[in-house]
mmCIF file of C-alpha atoms and ligand atoms in Angstrom:
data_model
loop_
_atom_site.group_PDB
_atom_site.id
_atom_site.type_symbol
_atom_site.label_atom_id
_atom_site.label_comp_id
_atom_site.label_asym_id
_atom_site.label_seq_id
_atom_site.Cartn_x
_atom_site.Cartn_y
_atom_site.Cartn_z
ATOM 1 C CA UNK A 124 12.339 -11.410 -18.035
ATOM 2 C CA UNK A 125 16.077 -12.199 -17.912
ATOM 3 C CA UNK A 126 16.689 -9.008 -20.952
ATOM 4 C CA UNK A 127 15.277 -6.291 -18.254
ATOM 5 C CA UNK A 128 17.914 -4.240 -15.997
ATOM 6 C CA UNK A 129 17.903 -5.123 -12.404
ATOM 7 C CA UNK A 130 15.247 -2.480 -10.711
ATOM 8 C CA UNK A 131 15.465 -0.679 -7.411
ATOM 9 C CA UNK A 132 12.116 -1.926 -5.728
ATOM 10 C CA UNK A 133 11.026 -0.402 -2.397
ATOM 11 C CA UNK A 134 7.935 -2.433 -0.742
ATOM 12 C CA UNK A 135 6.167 -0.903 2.154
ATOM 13 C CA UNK A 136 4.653 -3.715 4.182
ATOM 14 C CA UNK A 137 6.364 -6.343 2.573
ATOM 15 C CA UNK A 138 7.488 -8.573 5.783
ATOM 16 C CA UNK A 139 3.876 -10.810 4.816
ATOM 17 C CA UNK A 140 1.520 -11.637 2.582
ATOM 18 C CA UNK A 141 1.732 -9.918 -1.129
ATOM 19 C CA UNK A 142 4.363 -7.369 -0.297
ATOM 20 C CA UNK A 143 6.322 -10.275 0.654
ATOM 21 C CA UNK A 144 5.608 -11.772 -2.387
ATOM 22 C CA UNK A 145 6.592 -9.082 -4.710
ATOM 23 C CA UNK A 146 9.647 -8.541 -3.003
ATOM 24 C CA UNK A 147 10.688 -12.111 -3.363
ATOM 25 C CA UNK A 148 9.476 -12.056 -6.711
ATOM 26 C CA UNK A 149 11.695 -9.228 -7.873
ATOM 27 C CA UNK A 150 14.900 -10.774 -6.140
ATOM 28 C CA UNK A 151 14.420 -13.911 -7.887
ATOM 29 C CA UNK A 152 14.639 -11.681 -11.180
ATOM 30 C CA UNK A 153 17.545 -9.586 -9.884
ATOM 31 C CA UNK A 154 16.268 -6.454 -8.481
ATOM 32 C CA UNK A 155 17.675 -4.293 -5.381
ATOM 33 C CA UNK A 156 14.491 -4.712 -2.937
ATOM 34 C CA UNK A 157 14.054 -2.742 0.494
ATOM 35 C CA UNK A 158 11.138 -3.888 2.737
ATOM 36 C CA UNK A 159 9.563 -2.017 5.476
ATOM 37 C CA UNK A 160 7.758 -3.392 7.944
ATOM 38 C CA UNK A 161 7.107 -2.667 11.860
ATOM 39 C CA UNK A 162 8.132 -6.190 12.940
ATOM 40 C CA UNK A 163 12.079 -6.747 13.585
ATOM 41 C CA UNK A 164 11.681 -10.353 13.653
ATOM 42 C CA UNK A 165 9.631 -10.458 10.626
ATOM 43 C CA UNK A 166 12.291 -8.591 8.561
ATOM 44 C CA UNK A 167 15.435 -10.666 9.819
ATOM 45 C CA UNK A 168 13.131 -13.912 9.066
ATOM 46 C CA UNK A 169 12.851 -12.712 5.517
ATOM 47 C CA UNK A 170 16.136 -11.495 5.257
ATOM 48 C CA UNK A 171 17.670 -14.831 6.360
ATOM 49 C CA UNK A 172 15.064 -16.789 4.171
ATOM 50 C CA UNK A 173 16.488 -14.310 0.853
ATOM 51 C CA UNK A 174 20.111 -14.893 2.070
ATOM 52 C CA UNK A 175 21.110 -12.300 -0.554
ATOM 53 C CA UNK A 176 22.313 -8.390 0.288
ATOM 54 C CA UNK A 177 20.746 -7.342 -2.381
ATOM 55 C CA UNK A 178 17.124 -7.102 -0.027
ATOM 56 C CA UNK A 179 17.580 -4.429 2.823
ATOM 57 C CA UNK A 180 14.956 -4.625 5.732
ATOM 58 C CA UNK A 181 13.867 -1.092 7.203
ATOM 59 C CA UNK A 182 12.096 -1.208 10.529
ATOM 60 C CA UNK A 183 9.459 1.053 10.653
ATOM 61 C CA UNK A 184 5.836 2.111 11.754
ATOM 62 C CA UNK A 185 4.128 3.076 8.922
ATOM 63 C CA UNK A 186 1.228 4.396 10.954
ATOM 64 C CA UNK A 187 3.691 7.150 12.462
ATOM 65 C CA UNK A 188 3.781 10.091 9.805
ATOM 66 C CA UNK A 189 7.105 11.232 11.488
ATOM 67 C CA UNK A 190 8.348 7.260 10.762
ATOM 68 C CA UNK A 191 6.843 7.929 7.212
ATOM 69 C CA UNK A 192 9.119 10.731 7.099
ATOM 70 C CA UNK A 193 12.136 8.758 8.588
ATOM 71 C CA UNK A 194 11.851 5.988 5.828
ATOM 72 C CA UNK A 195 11.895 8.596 3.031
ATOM 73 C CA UNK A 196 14.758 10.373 3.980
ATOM 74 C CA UNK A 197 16.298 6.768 4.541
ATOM 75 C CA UNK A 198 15.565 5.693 1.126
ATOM 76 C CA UNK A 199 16.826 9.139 -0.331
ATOM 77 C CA UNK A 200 20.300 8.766 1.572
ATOM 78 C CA UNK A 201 21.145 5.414 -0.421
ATOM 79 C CA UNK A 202 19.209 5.605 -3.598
ATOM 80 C CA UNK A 203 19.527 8.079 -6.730
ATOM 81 C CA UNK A 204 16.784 6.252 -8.309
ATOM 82 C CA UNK A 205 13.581 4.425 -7.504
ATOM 83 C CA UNK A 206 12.180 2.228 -10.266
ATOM 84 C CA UNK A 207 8.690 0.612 -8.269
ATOM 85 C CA UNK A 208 7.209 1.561 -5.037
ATOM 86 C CA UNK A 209 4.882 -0.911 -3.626
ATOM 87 C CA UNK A 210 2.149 0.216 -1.480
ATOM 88 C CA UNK A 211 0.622 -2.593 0.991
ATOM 89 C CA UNK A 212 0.592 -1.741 4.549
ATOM 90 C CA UNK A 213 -2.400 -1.874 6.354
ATOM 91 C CA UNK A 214 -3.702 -3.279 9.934
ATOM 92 C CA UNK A 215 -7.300 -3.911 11.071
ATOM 93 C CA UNK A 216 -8.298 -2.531 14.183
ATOM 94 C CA UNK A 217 -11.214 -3.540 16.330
ATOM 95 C CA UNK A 218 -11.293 -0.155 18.609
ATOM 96 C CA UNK A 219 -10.505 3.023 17.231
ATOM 97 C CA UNK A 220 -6.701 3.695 18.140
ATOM 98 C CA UNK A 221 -4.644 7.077 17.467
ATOM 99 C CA UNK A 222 -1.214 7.437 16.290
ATOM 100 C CA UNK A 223 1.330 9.135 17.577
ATOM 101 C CA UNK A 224 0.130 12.200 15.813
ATOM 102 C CA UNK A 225 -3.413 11.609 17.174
ATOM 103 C CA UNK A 226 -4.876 10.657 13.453
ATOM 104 C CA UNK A 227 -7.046 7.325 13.834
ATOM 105 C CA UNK A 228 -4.850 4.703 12.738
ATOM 106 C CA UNK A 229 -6.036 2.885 9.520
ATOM 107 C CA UNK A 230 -6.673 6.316 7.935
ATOM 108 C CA UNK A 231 -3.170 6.848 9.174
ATOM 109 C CA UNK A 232 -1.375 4.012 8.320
ATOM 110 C CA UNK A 233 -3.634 2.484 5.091
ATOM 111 C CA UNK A 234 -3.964 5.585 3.704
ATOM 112 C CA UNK A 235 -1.687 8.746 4.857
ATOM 113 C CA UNK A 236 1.422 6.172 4.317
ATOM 114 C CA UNK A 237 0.659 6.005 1.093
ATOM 115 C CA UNK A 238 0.165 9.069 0.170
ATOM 116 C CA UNK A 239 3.493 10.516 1.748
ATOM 117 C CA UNK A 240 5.573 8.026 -0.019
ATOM 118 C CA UNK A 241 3.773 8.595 -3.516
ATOM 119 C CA UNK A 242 4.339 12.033 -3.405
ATOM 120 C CA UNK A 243 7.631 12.812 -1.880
ATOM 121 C CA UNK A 244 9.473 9.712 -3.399
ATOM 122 C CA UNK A 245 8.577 11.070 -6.937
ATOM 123 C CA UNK A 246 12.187 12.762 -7.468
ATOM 124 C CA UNK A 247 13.468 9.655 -7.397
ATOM 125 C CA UNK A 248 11.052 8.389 -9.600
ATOM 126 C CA UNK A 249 11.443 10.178 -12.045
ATOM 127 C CA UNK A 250 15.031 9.192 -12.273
ATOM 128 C CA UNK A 251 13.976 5.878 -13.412
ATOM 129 C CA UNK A 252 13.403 5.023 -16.766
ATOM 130 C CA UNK A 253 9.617 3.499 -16.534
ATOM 131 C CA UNK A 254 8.596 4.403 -13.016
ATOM 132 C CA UNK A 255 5.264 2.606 -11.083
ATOM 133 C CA UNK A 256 3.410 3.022 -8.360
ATOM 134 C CA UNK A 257 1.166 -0.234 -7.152
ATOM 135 C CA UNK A 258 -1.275 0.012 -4.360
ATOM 136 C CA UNK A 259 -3.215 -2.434 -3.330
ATOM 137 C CA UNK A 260 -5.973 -2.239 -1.867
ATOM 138 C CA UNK A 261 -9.572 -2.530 -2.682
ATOM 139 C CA UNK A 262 -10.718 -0.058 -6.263
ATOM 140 C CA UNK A 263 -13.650 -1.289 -7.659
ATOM 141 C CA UNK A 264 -15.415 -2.131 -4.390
ATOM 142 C CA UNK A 265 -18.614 0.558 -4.113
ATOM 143 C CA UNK A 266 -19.128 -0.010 -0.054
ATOM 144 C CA UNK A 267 -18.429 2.213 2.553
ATOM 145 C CA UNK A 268 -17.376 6.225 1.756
ATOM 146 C CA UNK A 269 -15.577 8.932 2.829
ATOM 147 C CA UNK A 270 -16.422 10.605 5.536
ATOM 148 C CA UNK A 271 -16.186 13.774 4.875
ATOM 149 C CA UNK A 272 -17.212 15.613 8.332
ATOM 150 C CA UNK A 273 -15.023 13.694 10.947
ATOM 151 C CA UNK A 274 -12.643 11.208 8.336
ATOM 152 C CA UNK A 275 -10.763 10.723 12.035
ATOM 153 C CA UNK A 276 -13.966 8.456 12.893
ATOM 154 C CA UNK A 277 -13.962 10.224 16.259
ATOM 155 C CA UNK A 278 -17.925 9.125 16.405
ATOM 156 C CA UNK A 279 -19.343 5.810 15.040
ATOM 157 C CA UNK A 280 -15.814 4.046 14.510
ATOM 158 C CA UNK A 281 -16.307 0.379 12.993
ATOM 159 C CA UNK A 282 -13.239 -1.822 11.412
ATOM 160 C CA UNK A 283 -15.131 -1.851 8.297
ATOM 161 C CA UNK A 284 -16.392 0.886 8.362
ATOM 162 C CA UNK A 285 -12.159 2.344 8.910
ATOM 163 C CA UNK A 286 -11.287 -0.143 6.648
ATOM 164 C CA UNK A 287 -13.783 1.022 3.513
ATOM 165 C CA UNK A 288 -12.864 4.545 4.067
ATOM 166 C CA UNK A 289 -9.423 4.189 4.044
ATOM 167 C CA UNK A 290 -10.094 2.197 0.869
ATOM 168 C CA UNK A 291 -11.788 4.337 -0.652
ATOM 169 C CA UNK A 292 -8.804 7.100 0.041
ATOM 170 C CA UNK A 293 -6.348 5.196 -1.670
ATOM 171 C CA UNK A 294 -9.153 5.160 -4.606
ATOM 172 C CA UNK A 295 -8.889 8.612 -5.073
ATOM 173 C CA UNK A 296 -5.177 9.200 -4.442
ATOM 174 C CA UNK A 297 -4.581 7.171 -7.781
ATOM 175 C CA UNK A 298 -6.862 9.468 -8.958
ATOM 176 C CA UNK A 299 -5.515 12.496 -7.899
ATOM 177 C CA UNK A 300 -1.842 11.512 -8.190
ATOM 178 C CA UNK A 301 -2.703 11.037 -11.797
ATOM 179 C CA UNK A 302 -4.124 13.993 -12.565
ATOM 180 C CA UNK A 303 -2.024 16.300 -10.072
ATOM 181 C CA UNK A 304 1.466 15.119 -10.067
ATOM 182 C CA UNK A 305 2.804 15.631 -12.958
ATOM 183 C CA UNK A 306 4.595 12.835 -12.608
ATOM 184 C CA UNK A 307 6.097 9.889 -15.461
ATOM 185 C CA UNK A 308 5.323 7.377 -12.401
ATOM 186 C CA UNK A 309 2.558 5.441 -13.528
ATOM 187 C CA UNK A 310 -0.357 4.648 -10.700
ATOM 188 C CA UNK A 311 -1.398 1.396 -10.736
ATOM 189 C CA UNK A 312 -4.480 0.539 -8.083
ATOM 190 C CA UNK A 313 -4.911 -2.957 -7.906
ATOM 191 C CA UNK A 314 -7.564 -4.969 -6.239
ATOM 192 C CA UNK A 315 -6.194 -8.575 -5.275
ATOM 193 C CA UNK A 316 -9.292 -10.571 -4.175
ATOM 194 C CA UNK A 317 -9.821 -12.456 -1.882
ATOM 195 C CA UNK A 318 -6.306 -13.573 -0.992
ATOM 196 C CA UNK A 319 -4.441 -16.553 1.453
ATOM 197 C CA UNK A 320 -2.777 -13.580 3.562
ATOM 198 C CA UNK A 321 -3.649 -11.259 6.268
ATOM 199 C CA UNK A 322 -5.581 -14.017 8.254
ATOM 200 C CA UNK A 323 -2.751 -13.177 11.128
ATOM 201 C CA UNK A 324 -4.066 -9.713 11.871
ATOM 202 C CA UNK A 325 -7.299 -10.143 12.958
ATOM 203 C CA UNK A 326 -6.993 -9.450 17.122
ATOM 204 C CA UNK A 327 -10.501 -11.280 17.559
ATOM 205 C CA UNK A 328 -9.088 -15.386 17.824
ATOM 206 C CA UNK A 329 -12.659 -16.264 16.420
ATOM 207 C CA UNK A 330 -12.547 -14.126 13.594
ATOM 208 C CA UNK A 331 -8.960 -15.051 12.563
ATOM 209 C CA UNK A 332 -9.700 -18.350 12.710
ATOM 210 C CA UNK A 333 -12.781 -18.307 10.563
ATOM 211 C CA UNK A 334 -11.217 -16.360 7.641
ATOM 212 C CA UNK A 335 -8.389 -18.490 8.055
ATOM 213 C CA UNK A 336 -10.881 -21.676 7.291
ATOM 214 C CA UNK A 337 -12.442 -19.415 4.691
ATOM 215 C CA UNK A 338 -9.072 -18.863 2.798
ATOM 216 C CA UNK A 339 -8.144 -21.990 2.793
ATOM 217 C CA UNK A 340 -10.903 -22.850 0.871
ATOM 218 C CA UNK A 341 -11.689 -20.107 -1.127
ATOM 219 C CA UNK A 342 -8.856 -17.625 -1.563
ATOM 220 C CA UNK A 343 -6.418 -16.866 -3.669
ATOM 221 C CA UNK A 344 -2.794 -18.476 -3.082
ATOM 222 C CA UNK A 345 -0.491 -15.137 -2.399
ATOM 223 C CA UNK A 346 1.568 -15.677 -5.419
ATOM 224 C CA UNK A 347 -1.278 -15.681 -8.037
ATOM 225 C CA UNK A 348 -2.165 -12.790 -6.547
ATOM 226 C CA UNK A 349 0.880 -11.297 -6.893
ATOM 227 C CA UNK A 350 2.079 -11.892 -9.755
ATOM 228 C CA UNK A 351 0.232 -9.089 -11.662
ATOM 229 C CA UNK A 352 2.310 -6.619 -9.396
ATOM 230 C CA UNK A 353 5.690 -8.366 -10.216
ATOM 231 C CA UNK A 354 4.522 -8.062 -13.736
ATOM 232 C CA UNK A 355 3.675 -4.231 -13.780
ATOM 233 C CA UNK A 356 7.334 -3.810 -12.366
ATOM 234 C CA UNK A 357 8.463 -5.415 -15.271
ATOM 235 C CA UNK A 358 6.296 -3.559 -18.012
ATOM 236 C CA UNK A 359 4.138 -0.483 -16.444
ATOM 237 C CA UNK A 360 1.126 0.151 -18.327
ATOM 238 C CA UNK A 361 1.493 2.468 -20.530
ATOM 239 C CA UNK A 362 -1.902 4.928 -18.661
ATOM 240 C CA UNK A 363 -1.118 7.269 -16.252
ATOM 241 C CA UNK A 364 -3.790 5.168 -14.011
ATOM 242 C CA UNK A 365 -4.929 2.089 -14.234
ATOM 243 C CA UNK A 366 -7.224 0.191 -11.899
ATOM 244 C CA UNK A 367 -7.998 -3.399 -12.246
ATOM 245 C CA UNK A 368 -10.212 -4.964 -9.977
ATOM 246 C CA UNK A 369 -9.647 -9.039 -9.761
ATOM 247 C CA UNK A 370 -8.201 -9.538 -13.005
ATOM 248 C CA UNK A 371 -10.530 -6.642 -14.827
ATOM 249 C CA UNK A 372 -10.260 -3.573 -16.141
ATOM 250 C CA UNK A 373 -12.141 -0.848 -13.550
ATOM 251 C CA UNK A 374 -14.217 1.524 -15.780
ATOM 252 C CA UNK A 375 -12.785 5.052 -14.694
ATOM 253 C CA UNK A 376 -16.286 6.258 -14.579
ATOM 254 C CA UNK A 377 -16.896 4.426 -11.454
ATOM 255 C CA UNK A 378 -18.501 7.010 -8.858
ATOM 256 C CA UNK A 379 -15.702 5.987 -6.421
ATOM 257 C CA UNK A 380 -12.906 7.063 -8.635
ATOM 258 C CA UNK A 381 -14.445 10.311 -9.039
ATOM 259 C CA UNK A 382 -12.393 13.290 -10.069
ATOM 260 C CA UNK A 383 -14.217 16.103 -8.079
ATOM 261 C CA UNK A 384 -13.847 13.886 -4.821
ATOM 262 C CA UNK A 385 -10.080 13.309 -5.250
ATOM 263 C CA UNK A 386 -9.252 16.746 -5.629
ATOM 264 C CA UNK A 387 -10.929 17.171 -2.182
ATOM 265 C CA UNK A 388 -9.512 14.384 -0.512
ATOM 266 C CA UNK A 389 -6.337 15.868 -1.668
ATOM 267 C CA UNK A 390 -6.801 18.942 -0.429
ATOM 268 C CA UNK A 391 -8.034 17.718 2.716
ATOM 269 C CA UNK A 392 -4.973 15.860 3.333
ATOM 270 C CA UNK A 393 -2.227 18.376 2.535
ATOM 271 C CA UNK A 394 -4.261 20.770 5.046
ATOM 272 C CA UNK A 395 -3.976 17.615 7.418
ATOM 273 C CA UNK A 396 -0.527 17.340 7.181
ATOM 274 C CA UNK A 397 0.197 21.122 7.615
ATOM 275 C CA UNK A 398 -1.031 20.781 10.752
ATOM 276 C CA UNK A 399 0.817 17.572 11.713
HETATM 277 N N1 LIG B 494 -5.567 -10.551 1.712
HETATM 278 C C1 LIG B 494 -6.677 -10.230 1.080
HETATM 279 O O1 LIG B 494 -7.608 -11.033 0.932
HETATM 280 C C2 LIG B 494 -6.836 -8.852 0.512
HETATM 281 C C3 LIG B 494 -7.951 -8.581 -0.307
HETATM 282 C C4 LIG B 494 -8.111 -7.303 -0.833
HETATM 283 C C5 LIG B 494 -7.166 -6.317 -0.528
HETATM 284 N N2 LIG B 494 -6.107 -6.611 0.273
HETATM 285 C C6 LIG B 494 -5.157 -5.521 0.580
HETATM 286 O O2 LIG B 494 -3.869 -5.872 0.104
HETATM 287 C C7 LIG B 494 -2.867 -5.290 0.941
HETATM 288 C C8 LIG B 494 -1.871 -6.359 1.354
HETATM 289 O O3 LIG B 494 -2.575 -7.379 2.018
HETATM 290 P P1 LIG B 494 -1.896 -8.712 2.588
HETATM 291 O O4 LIG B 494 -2.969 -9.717 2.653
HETATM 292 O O5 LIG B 494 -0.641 -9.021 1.835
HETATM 293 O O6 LIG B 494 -1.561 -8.228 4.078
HETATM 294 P P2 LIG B 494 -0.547 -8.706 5.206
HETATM 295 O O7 LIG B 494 0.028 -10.058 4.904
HETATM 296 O O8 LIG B 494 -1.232 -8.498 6.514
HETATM 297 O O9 LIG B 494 0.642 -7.650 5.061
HETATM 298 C C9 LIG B 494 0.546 -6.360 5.562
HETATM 299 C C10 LIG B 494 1.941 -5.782 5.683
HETATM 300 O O10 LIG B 494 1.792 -4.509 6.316
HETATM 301 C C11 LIG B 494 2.826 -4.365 7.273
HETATM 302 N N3 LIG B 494 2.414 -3.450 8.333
HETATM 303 C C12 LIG B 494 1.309 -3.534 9.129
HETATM 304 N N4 LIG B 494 1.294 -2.530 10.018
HETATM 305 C C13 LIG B 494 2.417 -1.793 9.765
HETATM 306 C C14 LIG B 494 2.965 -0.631 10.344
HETATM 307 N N5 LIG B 494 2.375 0.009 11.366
HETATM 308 N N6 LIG B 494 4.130 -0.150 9.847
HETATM 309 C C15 LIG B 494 4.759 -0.774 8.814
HETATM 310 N N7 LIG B 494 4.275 -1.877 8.219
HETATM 311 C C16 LIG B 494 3.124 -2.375 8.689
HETATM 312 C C17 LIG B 494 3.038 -5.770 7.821
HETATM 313 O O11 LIG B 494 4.363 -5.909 8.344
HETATM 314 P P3 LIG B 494 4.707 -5.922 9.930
HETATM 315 O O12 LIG B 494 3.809 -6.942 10.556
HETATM 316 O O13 LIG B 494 6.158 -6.268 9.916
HETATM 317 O O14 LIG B 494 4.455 -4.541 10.402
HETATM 318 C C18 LIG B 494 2.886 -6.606 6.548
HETATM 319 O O15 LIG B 494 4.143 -6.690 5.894
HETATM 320 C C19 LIG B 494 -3.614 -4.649 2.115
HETATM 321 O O16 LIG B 494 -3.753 -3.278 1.895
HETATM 322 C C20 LIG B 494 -4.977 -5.317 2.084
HETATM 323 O O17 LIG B 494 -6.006 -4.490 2.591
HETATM 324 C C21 LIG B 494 -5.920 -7.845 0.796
#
């Protein structure tokens, strides 16, 4: 869309896969992109492969909510404005692993990440124009839950079983950013399908290479599935939230975008992080 003004794009987790994408999406139409990631060489090997100083890589580990911190100070330093903020960042973990801030790590990093930066990077946007928010994860899937009692998965840790909850979390922050923010940003949760990325960060060498055989037969190529998001940067929808689940519409009546739960999860996590 040659017409638009350049944007100021920040992608968290956007060394790979989608985020990666996105980012080189938006450059090819113009934008200002910064990517975080927590690999070095994965940043300079994008930032060579853009070979334009309009992309800025920002080393950091997402998981960390003190690095969290760090990045959003970082980003309010150099920018007055933020026009999209692209939420991908997640890792699958076989064994349950803490964080430097001894929260299990996929809630940490798939979910708490997430909900730092949509929250505290809302001053700056609501200094854009048409602010967005797209995170992408998994809305419309109806497996796995919160778990309420012990969402640290000190007992009974599984990846999936991390990996739904954490899901599931970024669910209901679209939810409750929606309804709690008062914000202009609008939330965008975005289910890709099964997609050609990822594959890499299985630890198990068995399981990586099976989904890897799987994808190449039946997933998505990473540009179809991000295209919607380079789209939505473009033109937000015009509904506070919006959930779209593999091309569909998600009907907001779904028991896992439940009002009632969001506020709670909300809750929950600002008493989390008061304690951090
Ligand atoms: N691929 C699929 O089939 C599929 C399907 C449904 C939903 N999704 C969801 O879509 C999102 C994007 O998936 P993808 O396939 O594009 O994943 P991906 O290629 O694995 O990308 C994940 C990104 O997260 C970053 N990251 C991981 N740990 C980090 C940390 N501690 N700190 C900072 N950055 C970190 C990685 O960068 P570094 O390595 O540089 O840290 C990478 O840029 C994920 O939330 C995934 O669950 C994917």
């Amino acid at each position: 869309m040659p017409d638009q003004a350049p944007k100021n794009v920040i992608i968290a987790g956007g060394t790979t896969g989608m985020g990666r994408a996105t980012a080189l999406a938006r450059l090819a139409r113009g934008d200002t992109v910064t990517v975080i990631g927590s690999s070095e060489a994965k940043g300079h090997a994008l930032l060579t492969e853009a070979a334009t100083d309009r992309l800025r890589f920002l080393r950091a580990d997402l998981s960390s909510t003190a690095e969290v911190e760090r990045v959003i100070d970082w980003i309010g330093e150099r920018h007055q404005r933020v026009d999209a903020l692209g939420l991908f960042a997640n890792r699958v973990n076989r064994r349950r692993r803490e964080t430097a801030e001894g929260l299990e790590y996929t809630f940490a990093l798939y979910y708490l990440s997430r909900y730092l930066l949509s929250y505290r990077l809302r001053p700056l946007l609501e200094a854009s124009p048409a602010p967005v928010i797209v995170n992408v994860a998994g809305v419309g899937f109806t497996g796995g839950a919160i778990s309420w009692d012990d969402p640290q998965l000190t007992s009974g840790y599984g990846l999936m079983r991390a990996q739904l909850q954490a899901g599931r979390a970024n669910d209901l922050l679209g939810v409750a950013f929606a309804r709690r923010a008062a914000s202009r940003a609008r939330y965008v949760l975005y289910h890709p399908g099964f997609t050609r990325s990822g594959t890499d960060s299985h630890e198990n060498p068995l399981v990586r290479g099976t989904i890897k055989t799987l994808a190449r037969f039946f997933a998505r190529p990473v540009a179809e599935s991000a295209r919607p998001i380079v789209e939505w940067i473009d033109a937000p929808p015009a509904a506070g939230l919006t959930a779209i689940d593999r091309g569909k519409p998600v009907d907001p009546s779904l028991k896992t975008l439940d009002p009632g739960d969001a506020d709670r999860l909300a809750d929950l996590t600002e008493a989390l992080l008061a304690r951090t």
